[in-house]
Amino acid sequence: MERSRPPVEGKLRRKSRLSTAGFIATAMFGFCVARSDATPRATNQVGQPETHLMHPAVIEYPEALDLQGSSSGDMEVYKARLVERLGSGSFMVAVGSNLPDPKAKAEEKEEVMERTQSVENSISESINEGGGNPFEPVYSFAFIPAFIYEVSTQEQIDRLLASKADYMQFVDMPAEPLGLNSFQQGVIGLPQAYAMGARGVGWNIGSIDTGIDYKQPAFTRDGKEGGRITESVCAIGPARCPNGRYLDDQTPHAASFVWLGFDNGRHGTATASVATNMSEANIIPVMIYSVSDVAVGLDYFLHQRYPTAAVSISLKWGSASYNGSCANQSPLFRTLFQRLVNFGIAIVPAAGNDGETERLYEPACINIGDPTGDGIINAGATGFINTTDRGIIERVAGYSTRGPRGFVNLLFPADGIFAAVAHGSGYERKAGTSLAAPGIGAQVANERSSNNQLTPAEIERILNEGGDHIPDVYVIGSDRRVVYATARRVNIARSVARQIQGTQYNSNNTICLPFVSNQGGSPAASKVQKRQGVTPTNKKTRRRVAKQQKKLERQVGFIKRKVRKGEVMIFAAA
């Protein structure tokens, strides 16, 4: 059941958003870099791709305010900043309360909605108890007690600050886009995982980004344009979505709706194509523009209209970076993430392209527990360099944010991968952790399809345990040394094998599960690994397994030869 949302009085103004269109466009192409060459590229000494551009944060945004625990002085300072912000036009803020039932599961959806409604009613009454014109939100959440308001007067600010909500959070900053091939598929062991049944079939991968070109061949299934898209969602507000409401999940191809001043789905098309190339799961693209839109998009997935394994967020926002958790600074997203994970949906944010070793931006710094196993899987990127004595070496990309220990959970070979180009049928070589996030999200769907009882936290642990150690620093010279990253690069073949081993495999027989691993001399050097196997039940099954195994060995042998020669296989869309 989807909650009805209050109508908006008048037409939403977006002066403050449109004024940042140039800022967004500049950041867009700096975070997702096109490559024209066809071989892995070396980086400079500090690990930055030669054409990688960065757009520094130039605007300082207010952090969230604890409405019940802040001093009167702090509240006056916060109010002054918001009043000053009114000089640039109306803006969006979220007000809400902590979860009344933080451990509730998806099976309790109806009860969760009732409890949420009760808390929201209390907040709404406190905002309007002084009389005067009703101050209605532009969006009310269904499963967390929170609203999004468009503020246009100081009187409205006063009402919100005096409400019974626990927090107030500014959410009108832009959500900046961060900016595959059979080669990468072989590196992470995807063919072998497919052979074991981990293909993502029956699941969806959510992609919160800038929209999508549904006509791109990357999203075609069985000859149907957009056949890989289960549902297309617009969440850019009543003034922009085709149905005139904040969220449109009814208009066909709503996430492909094009409006001036944005990137016309270029970034979102690229990231979503990585997900479809790395899994047979379908996708649900959600078109967003600002941080408030991201929150509305996440709320859509809580309704669980379609089984969703993971939601990737290839964005960052805010002007502050953190050397640890920023969950308390972002209560709206903390509660959304907690609810999504409890409902069985993993969150996969991009770690960022700042190359930071100790700090993170939102949303990658948001956690709901131990960051190494809370179901929020921050995705970093690896790439490849060509060395004279050891061939192609996989290492952590120089621009990929490392962050505080434990916060960047998994790595994906996203430096120099092919991704779909919007408004055409071609592909470009690109780089960025924004492409790693959907790649990891696809592996969550693959793992989930092999065992649909796994929780997001369990999948995060399985993918970590099955991952490969990857060099973080590779110094060429007489003092050569290799330092391995704390996060592992995903190896879906090994992860699925370990998971199956514990539930369906026995110790009587073995089969070979070959996979291509790190080429840089890590403890998980490339070789054919032996794993415990399923006992074939009859002669026909044994012949089929043997035939399948020989085919996989030929595939891996071909990939190894390409790696030794320094060649990269050209990607063809599935």
CSV table of N, CA and C in Angstrom, one decimal, residues 24 56-64 170-179 289-295 313-322 329-330 349-353 360-366:
chain,number,residue,atom,x,y,z
A,24,ILE,N,26.5,21.9,-11.4
A,24,ILE,CA,26.3,20.5,-11.6
A,24,ILE,C,26.9,20.0,-12.8
A,56,PRO,N,36.0,21.2,-6.8
A,56,PRO,CA,36.0,21.4,-5.4
A,56,PRO,C,34.7,21.9,-4.9
A,57,ALA,N,34.3,21.5,-3.6
A,57,ALA,CA,33.1,22.0,-3.0
A,57,ALA,C,33.3,23.5,-2.7
A,58,VAL,N,32.4,24.4,-3.2
A,58,VAL,CA,32.6,25.8,-3.0
A,58,VAL,C,31.5,26.4,-2.2
A,59,ILE,N,30.5,25.7,-1.9
A,59,ILE,CA,29.4,26.2,-1.1
A,59,ILE,C,29.3,25.4,0.2
A,60,GLU,N,29.2,26.2,1.3
A,60,GLU,CA,29.1,25.5,2.6
A,60,GLU,C,27.6,25.4,3.0
A,61,TYR,N,27.2,24.2,3.3
A,61,TYR,CA,25.8,24.0,3.6
A,61,TYR,C,25.6,23.7,5.1
A,62,PRO,N,24.4,24.1,5.7
A,62,PRO,CA,24.2,23.8,7.1
A,62,PRO,C,24.1,22.3,7.4
A,63,GLU,N,24.6,21.9,8.5
A,63,GLU,CA,24.4,20.5,8.9
A,63,GLU,C,23.1,20.3,9.6
A,64,ALA,N,22.7,19.1,10.0
A,64,ALA,CA,21.5,18.9,10.6
A,64,ALA,C,21.5,19.5,12.1
A,170,PHE,N,18.9,20.4,6.4
A,170,PHE,CA,18.9,21.1,5.1
A,170,PHE,C,19.2,20.1,4.0
A,171,VAL,N,18.3,20.0,3.0
A,171,VAL,CA,18.4,19.0,1.9
A,171,VAL,C,18.3,19.6,0.5
A,172,ASP,N,18.6,20.9,0.4
A,172,ASP,CA,18.5,21.5,-0.9
A,172,ASP,C,19.9,21.7,-1.6
A,173,MET,N,20.9,21.0,-1.2
A,173,MET,CA,22.2,21.1,-1.9
A,173,MET,C,22.1,20.1,-3.1
A,174,PRO,N,22.9,20.3,-4.1
A,174,PRO,CA,22.9,19.4,-5.2
A,174,PRO,C,23.5,18.1,-4.9
A,175,ALA,N,23.0,17.0,-5.5
A,175,ALA,CA,23.6,15.7,-5.3
A,175,ALA,C,24.5,15.5,-6.6
A,176,GLU,N,25.8,15.6,-6.4
A,176,GLU,CA,26.7,15.6,-7.5
A,176,GLU,C,27.0,14.2,-8.0
A,177,PRO,N,26.9,13.9,-9.3
A,177,PRO,CA,27.3,12.6,-9.8
A,177,PRO,C,28.8,12.5,-9.7
A,178,LEU,N,29.2,11.3,-9.3
A,178,LEU,CA,30.6,11.0,-9.2
A,178,LEU,C,31.1,10.5,-10.6
A,179,GLY,N,32.0,11.1,-10.7
A,179,GLY,CA,32.6,10.8,-12.0
A,179,GLY,C,34.0,10.9,-11.7
A,289,TYR,N,17.7,15.1,-8.6
A,289,TYR,CA,18.5,16.3,-8.8
A,289,TYR,C,19.1,16.7,-7.6
A,290,SER,N,18.4,16.8,-6.5
A,290,SER,CA,18.9,17.3,-5.2
A,290,SER,C,18.9,16.3,-4.2
A,291,VAL,N,19.4,16.6,-3.0
A,291,VAL,CA,19.5,15.6,-1.9
A,291,VAL,C,18.1,15.2,-1.4
A,292,SER,N,17.1,16.2,-1.4
A,292,SER,CA,15.8,15.8,-1.0
A,292,SER,C,15.2,14.8,-2.0
A,293,ASP,N,15.6,14.9,-3.2
A,293,ASP,CA,15.1,13.9,-4.2
A,293,ASP,C,15.6,12.5,-3.9
A,294,VAL,N,16.9,12.4,-3.5
A,294,VAL,CA,17.5,11.2,-3.1
A,294,VAL,C,16.7,10.5,-2.0
A,295,ALA,N,16.3,11.3,-1.0
A,295,ALA,CA,15.5,10.8,0.1
A,295,ALA,C,14.2,10.2,-0.3
A,313,ILE,N,24.0,4.3,-5.0
A,313,ILE,CA,23.9,5.7,-5.0
A,313,ILE,C,25.3,6.3,-5.5
A,314,SER,N,25.3,6.7,-6.7
A,314,SER,CA,26.6,7.1,-7.3
A,314,SER,C,26.7,8.6,-7.2
A,315,LEU,N,26.6,9.2,-6.0
A,315,LEU,CA,26.5,10.6,-5.8
A,315,LEU,C,27.3,11.0,-4.5
A,316,LYS,N,27.5,12.2,-4.3
A,316,LYS,CA,28.0,12.7,-3.0
A,316,LYS,C,27.3,14.1,-2.8
A,317,TRP,N,27.2,14.6,-1.6
A,317,TRP,CA,26.7,15.9,-1.3
A,317,TRP,C,27.2,16.5,0.0
A,318,GLY,N,26.9,17.7,0.1
A,318,GLY,CA,27.4,18.5,1.3
A,318,GLY,C,28.8,19.0,1.1
A,319,SER,N,29.2,20.0,2.0
A,319,SER,CA,30.5,20.6,1.9
A,319,SER,C,31.5,20.1,2.9
A,320,ALA,N,31.0,19.3,3.9
A,320,ALA,CA,31.8,18.8,4.9
A,320,ALA,C,32.3,17.4,4.6
A,321,SER,N,33.5,17.1,5.0
A,321,SER,CA,34.0,15.7,5.0
A,321,SER,C,34.3,15.2,6.4
A,322,TYR,N,34.3,13.9,6.6
A,322,TYR,CA,34.3,13.4,8.0
A,322,TYR,C,35.4,12.3,8.1
A,329,GLN,N,25.0,13.5,11.9
A,329,GLN,CA,24.9,14.8,11.1
A,329,GLN,C,23.8,14.6,10.0
A,330,SER,N,23.4,13.4,9.8
A,330,SER,CA,22.4,13.1,8.7
A,330,SER,C,21.3,12.2,9.2
A,349,PRO,N,26.7,3.0,-1.6
A,349,PRO,CA,27.1,4.3,-2.0
A,349,PRO,C,28.5,4.2,-2.7
A,350,ALA,N,28.8,5.1,-3.6
A,350,ALA,CA,30.2,5.3,-4.1
A,350,ALA,C,31.0,5.9,-3.1
A,351,ALA,N,32.3,5.4,-2.9
A,351,ALA,CA,33.1,6.0,-1.9
A,351,ALA,C,33.6,7.4,-2.2
A,352,GLY,N,33.7,7.8,-3.4
A,352,GLY,CA,34.1,9.1,-3.8
A,352,GLY,C,35.4,9.1,-4.6
A,353,ASN,N,35.6,10.2,-5.3
A,353,ASN,CA,36.8,10.3,-6.2
A,353,ASN,C,37.8,11.3,-5.8
A,360,LEU,N,35.7,11.1,4.4
A,360,LEU,CA,34.6,10.7,3.4
A,360,LEU,C,33.6,11.8,3.4
A,361,TYR,N,32.8,11.9,2.3
A,361,TYR,CA,31.7,12.8,2.2
A,361,TYR,C,30.4,12.0,2.4
A,362,GLU,N,29.3,12.7,2.6
A,362,GLU,CA,28.0,12.0,2.5
A,362,GLU,C,27.7,11.5,1.1
A,363,PRO,N,27.0,10.4,0.9
A,363,PRO,CA,26.5,9.5,1.9
A,363,PRO,C,27.4,8.4,2.4
A,364,ALA,N,28.7,8.3,1.9
A,364,ALA,CA,29.5,7.2,2.2
A,364,ALA,C,29.9,7.2,3.7
A,365,CYS,N,29.8,8.3,4.4
A,365,CYS,CA,30.2,8.3,5.8
A,365,CYS,C,29.0,7.9,6.7
A,366,ILE,N,27.8,7.6,6.2
A,366,ILE,CA,26.7,7.3,7.0
A,366,ILE,C,26.7,5.8,7.3
